[in-house]
mmCIF file of C-alpha atoms in Angstrom:
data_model
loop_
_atom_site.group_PDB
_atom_site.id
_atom_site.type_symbol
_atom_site.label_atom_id
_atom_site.label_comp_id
_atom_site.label_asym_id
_atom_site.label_seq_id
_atom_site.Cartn_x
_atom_site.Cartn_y
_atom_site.Cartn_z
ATOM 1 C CA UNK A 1 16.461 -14.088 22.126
ATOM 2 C CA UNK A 2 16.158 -12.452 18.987
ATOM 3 C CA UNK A 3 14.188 -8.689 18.512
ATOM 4 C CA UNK A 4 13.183 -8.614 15.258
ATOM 5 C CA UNK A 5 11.928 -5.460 15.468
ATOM 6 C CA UNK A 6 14.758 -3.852 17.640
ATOM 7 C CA UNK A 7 17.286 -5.325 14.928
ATOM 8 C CA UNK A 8 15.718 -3.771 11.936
ATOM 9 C CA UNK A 9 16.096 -0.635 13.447
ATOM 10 C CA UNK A 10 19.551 -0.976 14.233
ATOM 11 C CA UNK A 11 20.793 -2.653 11.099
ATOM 12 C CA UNK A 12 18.561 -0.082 8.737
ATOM 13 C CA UNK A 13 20.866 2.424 10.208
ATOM 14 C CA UNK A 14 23.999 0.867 10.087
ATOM 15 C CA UNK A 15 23.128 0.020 5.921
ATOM 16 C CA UNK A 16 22.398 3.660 5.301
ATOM 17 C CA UNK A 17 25.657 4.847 6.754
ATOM 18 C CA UNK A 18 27.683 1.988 5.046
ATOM 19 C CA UNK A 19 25.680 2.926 1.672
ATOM 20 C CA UNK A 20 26.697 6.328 2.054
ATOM 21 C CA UNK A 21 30.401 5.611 3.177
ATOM 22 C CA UNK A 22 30.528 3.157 -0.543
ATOM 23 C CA UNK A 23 29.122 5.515 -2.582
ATOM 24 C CA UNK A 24 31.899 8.015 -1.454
ATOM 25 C CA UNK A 25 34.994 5.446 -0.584
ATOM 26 C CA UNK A 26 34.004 2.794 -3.346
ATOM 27 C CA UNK A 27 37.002 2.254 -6.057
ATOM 28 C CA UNK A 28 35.583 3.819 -9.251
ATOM 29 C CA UNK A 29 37.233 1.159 -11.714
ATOM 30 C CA UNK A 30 35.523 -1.209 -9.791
ATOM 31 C CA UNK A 31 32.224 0.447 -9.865
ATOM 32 C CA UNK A 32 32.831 1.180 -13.950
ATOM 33 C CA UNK A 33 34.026 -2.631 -14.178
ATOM 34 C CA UNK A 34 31.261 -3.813 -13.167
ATOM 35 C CA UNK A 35 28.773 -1.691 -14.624
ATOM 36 C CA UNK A 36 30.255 -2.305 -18.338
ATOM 37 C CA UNK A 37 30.165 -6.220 -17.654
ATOM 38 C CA UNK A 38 26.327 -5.837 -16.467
ATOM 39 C CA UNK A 39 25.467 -3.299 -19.438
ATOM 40 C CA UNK A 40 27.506 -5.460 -21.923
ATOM 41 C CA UNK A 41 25.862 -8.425 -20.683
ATOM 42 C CA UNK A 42 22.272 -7.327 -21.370
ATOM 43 C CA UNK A 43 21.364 -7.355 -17.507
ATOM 44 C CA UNK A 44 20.957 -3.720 -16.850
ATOM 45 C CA UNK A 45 19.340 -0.819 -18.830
ATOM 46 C CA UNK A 46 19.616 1.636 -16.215
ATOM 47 C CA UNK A 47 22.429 4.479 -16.361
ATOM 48 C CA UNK A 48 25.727 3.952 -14.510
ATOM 49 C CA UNK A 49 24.535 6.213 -11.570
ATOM 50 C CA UNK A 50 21.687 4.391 -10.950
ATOM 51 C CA UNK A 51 23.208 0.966 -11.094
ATOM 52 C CA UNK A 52 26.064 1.954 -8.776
ATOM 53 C CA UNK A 53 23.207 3.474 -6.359
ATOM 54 C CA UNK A 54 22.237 -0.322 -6.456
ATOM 55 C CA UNK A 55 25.099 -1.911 -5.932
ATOM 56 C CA UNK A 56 26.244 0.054 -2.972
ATOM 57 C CA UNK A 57 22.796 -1.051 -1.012
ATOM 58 C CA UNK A 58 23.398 -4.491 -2.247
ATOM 59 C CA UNK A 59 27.286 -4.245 -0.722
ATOM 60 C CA UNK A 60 25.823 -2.133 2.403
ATOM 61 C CA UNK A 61 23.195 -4.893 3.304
ATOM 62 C CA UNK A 62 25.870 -8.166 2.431
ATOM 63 C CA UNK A 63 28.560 -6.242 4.930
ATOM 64 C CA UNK A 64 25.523 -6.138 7.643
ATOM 65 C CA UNK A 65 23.602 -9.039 7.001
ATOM 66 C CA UNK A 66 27.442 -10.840 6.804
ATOM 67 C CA UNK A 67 27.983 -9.491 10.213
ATOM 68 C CA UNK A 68 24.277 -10.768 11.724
ATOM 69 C CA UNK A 69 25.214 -14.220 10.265
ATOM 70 C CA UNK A 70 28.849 -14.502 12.297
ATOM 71 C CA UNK A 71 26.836 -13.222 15.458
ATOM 72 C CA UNK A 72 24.188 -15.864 15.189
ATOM 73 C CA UNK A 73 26.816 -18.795 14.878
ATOM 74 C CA UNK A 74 29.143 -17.124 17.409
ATOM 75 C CA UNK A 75 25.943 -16.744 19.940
ATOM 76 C CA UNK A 76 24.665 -20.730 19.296
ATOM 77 C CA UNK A 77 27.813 -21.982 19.851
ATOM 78 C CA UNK A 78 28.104 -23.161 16.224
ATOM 79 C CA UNK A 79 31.541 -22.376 16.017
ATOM 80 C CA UNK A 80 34.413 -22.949 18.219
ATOM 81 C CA UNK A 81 35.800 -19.444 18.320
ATOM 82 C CA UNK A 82 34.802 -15.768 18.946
ATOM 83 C CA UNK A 83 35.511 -13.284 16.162
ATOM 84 C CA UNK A 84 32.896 -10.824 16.359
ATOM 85 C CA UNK A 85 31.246 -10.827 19.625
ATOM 86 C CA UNK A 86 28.847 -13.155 21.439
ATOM 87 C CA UNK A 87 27.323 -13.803 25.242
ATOM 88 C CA UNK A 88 29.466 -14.357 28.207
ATOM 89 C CA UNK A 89 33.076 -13.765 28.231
ATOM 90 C CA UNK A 90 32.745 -14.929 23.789
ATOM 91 C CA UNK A 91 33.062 -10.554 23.519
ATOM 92 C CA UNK A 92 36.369 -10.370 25.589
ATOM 93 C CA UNK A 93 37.702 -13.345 23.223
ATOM 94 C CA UNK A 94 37.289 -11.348 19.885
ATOM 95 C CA UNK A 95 38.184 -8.585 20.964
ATOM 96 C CA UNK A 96 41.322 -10.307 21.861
ATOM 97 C CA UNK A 97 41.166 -12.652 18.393
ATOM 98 C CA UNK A 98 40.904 -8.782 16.590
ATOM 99 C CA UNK A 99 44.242 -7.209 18.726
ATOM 100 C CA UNK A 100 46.395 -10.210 17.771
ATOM 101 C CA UNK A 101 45.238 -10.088 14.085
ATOM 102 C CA UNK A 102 45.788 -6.007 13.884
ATOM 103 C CA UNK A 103 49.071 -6.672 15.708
ATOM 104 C CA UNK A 104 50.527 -9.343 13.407
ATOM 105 C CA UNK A 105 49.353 -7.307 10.691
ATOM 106 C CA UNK A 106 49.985 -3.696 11.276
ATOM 107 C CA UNK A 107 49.123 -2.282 8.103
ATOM 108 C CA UNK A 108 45.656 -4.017 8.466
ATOM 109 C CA UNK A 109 42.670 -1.645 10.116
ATOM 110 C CA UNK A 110 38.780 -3.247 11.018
ATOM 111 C CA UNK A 111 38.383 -3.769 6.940
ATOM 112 C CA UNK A 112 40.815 -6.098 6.779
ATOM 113 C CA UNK A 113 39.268 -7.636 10.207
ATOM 114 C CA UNK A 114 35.775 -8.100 8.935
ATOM 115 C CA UNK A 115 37.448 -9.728 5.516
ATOM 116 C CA UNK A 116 39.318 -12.120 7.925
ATOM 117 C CA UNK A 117 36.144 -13.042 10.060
ATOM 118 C CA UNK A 118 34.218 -13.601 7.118
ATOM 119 C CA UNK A 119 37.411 -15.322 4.988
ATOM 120 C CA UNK A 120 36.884 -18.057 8.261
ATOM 121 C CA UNK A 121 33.720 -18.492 7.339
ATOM 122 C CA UNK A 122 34.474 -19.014 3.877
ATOM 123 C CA UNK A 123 36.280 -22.336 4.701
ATOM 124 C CA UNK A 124 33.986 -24.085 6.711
ATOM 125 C CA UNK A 125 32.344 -26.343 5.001
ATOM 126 C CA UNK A 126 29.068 -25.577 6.353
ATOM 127 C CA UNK A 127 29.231 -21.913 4.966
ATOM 128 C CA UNK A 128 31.570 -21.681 2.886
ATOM 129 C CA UNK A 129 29.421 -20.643 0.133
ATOM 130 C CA UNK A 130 27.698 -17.968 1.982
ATOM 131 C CA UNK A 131 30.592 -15.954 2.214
ATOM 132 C CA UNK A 132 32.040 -17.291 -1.445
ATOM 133 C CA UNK A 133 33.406 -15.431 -4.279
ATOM 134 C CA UNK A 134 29.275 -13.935 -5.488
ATOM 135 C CA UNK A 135 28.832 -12.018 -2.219
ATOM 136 C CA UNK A 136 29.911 -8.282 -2.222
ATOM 137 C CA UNK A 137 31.889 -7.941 0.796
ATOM 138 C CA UNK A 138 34.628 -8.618 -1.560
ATOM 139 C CA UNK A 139 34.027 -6.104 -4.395
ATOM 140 C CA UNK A 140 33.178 -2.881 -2.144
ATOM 141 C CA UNK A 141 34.559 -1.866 1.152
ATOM 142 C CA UNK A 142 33.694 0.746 3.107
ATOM 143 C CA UNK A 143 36.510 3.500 4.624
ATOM 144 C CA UNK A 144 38.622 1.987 7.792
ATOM 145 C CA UNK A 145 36.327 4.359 9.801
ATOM 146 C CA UNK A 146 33.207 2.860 8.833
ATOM 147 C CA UNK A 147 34.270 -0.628 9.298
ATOM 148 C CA UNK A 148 35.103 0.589 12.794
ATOM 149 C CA UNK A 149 31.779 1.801 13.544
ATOM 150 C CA UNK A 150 30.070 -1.534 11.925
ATOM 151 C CA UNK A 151 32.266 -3.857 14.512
ATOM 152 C CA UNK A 152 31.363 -1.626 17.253
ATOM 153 C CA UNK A 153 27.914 -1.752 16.439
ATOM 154 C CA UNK A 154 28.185 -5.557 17.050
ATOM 155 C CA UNK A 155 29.838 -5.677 20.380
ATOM 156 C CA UNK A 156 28.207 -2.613 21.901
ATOM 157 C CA UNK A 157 26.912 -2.751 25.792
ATOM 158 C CA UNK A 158 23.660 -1.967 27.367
ATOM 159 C CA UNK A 159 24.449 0.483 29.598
ATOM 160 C CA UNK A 160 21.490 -0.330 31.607
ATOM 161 C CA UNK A 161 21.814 -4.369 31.570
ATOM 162 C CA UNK A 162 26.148 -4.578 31.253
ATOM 163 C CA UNK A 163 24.893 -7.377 28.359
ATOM 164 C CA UNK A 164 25.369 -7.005 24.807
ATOM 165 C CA UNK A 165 22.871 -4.330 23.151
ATOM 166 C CA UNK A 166 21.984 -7.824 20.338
ATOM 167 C CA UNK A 167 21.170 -10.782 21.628
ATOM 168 C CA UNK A 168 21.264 -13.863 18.642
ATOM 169 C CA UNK A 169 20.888 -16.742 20.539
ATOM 170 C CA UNK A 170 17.687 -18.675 19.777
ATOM 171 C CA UNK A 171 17.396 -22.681 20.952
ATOM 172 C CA UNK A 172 15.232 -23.578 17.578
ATOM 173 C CA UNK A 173 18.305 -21.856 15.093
ATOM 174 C CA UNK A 174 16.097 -20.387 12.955
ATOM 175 C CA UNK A 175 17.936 -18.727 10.586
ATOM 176 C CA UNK A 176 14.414 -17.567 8.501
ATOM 177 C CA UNK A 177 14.988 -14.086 10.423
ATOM 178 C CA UNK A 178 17.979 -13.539 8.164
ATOM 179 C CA UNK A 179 15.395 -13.582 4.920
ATOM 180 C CA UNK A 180 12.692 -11.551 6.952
ATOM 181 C CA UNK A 181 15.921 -8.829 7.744
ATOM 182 C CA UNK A 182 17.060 -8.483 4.191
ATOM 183 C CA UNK A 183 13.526 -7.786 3.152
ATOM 184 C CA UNK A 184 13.202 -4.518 4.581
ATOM 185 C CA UNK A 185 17.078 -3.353 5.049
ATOM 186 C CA UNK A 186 17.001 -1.551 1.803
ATOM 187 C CA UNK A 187 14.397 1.178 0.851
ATOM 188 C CA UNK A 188 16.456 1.236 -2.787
ATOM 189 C CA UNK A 189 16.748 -2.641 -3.255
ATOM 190 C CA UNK A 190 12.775 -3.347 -1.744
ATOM 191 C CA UNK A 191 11.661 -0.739 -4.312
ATOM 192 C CA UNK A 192 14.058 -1.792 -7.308
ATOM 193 C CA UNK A 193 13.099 -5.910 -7.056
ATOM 194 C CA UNK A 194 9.782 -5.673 -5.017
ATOM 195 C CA UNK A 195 10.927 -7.780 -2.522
ATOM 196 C CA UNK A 196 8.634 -9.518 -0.559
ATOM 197 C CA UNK A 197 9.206 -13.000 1.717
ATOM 198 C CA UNK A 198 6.378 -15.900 1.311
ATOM 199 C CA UNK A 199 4.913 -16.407 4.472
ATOM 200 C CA UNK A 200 5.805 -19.823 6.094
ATOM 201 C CA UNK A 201 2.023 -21.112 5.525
ATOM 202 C CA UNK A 202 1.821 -20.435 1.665
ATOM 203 C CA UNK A 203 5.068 -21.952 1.093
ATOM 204 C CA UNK A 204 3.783 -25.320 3.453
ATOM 205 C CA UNK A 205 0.687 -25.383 1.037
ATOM 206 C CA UNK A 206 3.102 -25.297 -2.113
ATOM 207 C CA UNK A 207 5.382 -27.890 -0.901
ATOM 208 C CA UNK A 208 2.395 -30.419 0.619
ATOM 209 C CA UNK A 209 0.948 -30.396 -3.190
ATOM 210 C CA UNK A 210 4.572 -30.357 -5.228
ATOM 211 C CA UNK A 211 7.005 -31.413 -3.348
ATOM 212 C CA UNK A 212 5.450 -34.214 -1.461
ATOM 213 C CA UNK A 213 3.413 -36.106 -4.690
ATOM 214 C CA UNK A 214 6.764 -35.961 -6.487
ATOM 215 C CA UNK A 215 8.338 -37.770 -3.850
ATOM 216 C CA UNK A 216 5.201 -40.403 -3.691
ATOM 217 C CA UNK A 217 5.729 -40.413 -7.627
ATOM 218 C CA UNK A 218 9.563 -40.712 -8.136
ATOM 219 C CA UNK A 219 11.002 -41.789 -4.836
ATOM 220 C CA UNK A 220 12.384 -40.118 -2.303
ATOM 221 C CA UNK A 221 16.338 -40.711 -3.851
ATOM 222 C CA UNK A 222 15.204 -39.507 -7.689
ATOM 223 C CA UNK A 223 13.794 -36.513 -6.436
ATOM 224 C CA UNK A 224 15.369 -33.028 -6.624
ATOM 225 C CA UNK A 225 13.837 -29.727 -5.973
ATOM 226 C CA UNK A 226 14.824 -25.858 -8.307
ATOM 227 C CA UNK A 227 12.996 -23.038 -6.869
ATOM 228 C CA UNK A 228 13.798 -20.695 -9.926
ATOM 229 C CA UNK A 229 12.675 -17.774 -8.216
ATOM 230 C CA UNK A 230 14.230 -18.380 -4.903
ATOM 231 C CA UNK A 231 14.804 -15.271 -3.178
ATOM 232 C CA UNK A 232 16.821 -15.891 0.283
ATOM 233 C CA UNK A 233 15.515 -19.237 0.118
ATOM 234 C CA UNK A 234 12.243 -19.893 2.253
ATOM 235 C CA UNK A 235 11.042 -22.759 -0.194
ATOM 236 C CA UNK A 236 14.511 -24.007 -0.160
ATOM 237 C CA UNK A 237 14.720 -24.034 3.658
ATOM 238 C CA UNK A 238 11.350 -26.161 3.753
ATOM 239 C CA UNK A 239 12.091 -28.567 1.135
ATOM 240 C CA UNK A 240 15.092 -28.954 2.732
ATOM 241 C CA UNK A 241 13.668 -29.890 5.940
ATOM 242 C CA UNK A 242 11.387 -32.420 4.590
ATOM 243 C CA UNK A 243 14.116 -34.338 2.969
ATOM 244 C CA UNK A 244 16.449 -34.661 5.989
ATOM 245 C CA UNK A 245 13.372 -35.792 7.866
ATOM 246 C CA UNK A 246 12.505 -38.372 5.331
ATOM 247 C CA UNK A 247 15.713 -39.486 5.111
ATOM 248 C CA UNK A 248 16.272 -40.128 9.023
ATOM 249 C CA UNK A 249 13.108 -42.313 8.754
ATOM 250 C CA UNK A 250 14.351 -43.999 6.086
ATOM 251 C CA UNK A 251 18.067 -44.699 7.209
ATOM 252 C CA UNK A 252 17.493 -44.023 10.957
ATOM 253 C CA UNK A 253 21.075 -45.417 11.583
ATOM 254 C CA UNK A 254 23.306 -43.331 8.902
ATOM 255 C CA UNK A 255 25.532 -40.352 10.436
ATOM 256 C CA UNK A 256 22.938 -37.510 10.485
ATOM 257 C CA UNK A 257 25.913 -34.956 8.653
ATOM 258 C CA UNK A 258 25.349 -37.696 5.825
ATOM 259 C CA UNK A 259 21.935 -37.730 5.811
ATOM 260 C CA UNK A 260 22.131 -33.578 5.734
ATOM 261 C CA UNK A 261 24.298 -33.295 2.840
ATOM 262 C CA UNK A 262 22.202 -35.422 1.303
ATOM 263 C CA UNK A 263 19.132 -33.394 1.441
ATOM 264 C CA UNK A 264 20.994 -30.345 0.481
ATOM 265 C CA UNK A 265 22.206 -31.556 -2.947
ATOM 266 C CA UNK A 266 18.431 -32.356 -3.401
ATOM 267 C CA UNK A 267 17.915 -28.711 -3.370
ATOM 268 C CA UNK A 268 19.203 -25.587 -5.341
ATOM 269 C CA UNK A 269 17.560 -22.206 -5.876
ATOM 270 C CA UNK A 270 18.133 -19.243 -8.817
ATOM 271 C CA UNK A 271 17.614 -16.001 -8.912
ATOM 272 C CA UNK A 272 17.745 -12.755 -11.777
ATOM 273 C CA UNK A 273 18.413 -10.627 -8.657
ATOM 274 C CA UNK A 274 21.952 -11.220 -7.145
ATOM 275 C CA UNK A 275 20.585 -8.878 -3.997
ATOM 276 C CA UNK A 276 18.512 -11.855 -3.250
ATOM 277 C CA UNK A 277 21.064 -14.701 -3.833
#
């Protein structure tokens, strides 16, 4: 079962030192690249030093939060294999999954590693945009050390139980936890875009008197939902869920992966702030 509470404290921790480590292993041309394009671009007034303080939260929390997301599918039993760490004898098996790669590879160290778990990841269909081309990991790194620390951090034991110190399994999957993490990871980024999740009962009363007339109006096929504003996705999550439901009742016997892909092209989300996205 998940500790919210417990993991906030962990993963707050684990951000600040990988924030740190960026700001002091972090490729300057990168950083200057990047900056220029922003500035150039009209999307940032602040100076360089602030906007690199930014981005090396916004790297710090997608390494973290990357490494939360791989636990949760590793502890459902949403994917096959073990790459990170997981319940039972799933810890032994990426461990061994991480010797083999750093053996084939010798050059390689845990950076490379974490690039390789999350490059899986990439080419499942299922979350393949997750980990795509947008997300940080693959701008910033931190130092081999740090990447170290941020695996170990993810297969430690409680010396008191002999379990894993994280436990992600949860029988509902509820991934909102994710959105609810990412709130409060970042003292910079929560000050910088005011972030703040909708609770679950304000976004139900949005949806019951949007989302559900436009379907009674235009169909359930015609209609598509844009939350322009979507942060990590709550209203998207929801809307989501209504359409898969209405679509089972509709086409009871269609594959339910059909019916699921369905609903998700029916839904799309945009954000100004790429922390969020």
């Amino acid at each position: 079962m998940i500790d919210a509470a417990a993991l906030l404290v962990d993963t707050r921790a684990l951000v600040r030192d990988l924030a740190d480590d960026l700001r002091d292993h972090a490729a300057a041309g990168v950083v200057d690249a990047e900056f220029e394009g922003a500035r150039d671009a009209g999307r940032t007034a602040l100076s360089r030093v602030e906007w690199a303080e930014g981005l090396s939260a916004q790297a710090a929390v997608a390494w973290v939060l990357g490494c939360v997301f791989v636990r949760f599918c590793e502890d459902n039993g949403l994917v096959p294999d073990a790459l990170l760490s997981g319940p039972g004898n799933r810890r032994d098996m990426a461990r061994e999954q991480r010797a083999a790669h750093l053996m084939a590879n010798p050059a390689h160290d845990d950076r490379d590693w974490l690039r390789e778990v999350f490059g899986r990841y990439r080419r499942l269909p299922a979350t393949g945009e997750i980990f795509g081309a947008h997300n940080p990991v693959w701008l910033l790194e931190p130092s081999a050390d740090q990447a170290r620390e941020l695996v170990l951090a993810f297969q430690r034991i409680d010396p008191d139980t002999g379990e894993l110190s994280r436990d992600f399994e949860d029988g509902e999957w509820d991934t909102r936890f994710l959105g609810d993490l990412y709130q409060d990871l970042s003292d910079h980024a929560k000050k910088q875009f005011a972030l703040l999740q909708t609770p679950v009962f304000v976004e139900e009363f949005i949806l019951d008197r949007a989302l559900e007339p436009a379907i009674a109006t235009f169909g359930l096929r015609d209609t598509d939902l844009v939350d322009p504003t979507c942060g990590s996705g709550h209203f998207l999550l929801g809307a989501f869920d209504r359409f898969f439901r209405r679509w089972v009742d509709v086409e009871p016997g269609t594959n339910r992966r059909e019916l699921a892909k369905r609903a998700l092209e029916q839904v799309a989300g945009v954000d100004i702030n790429p922390f969020a996205v």
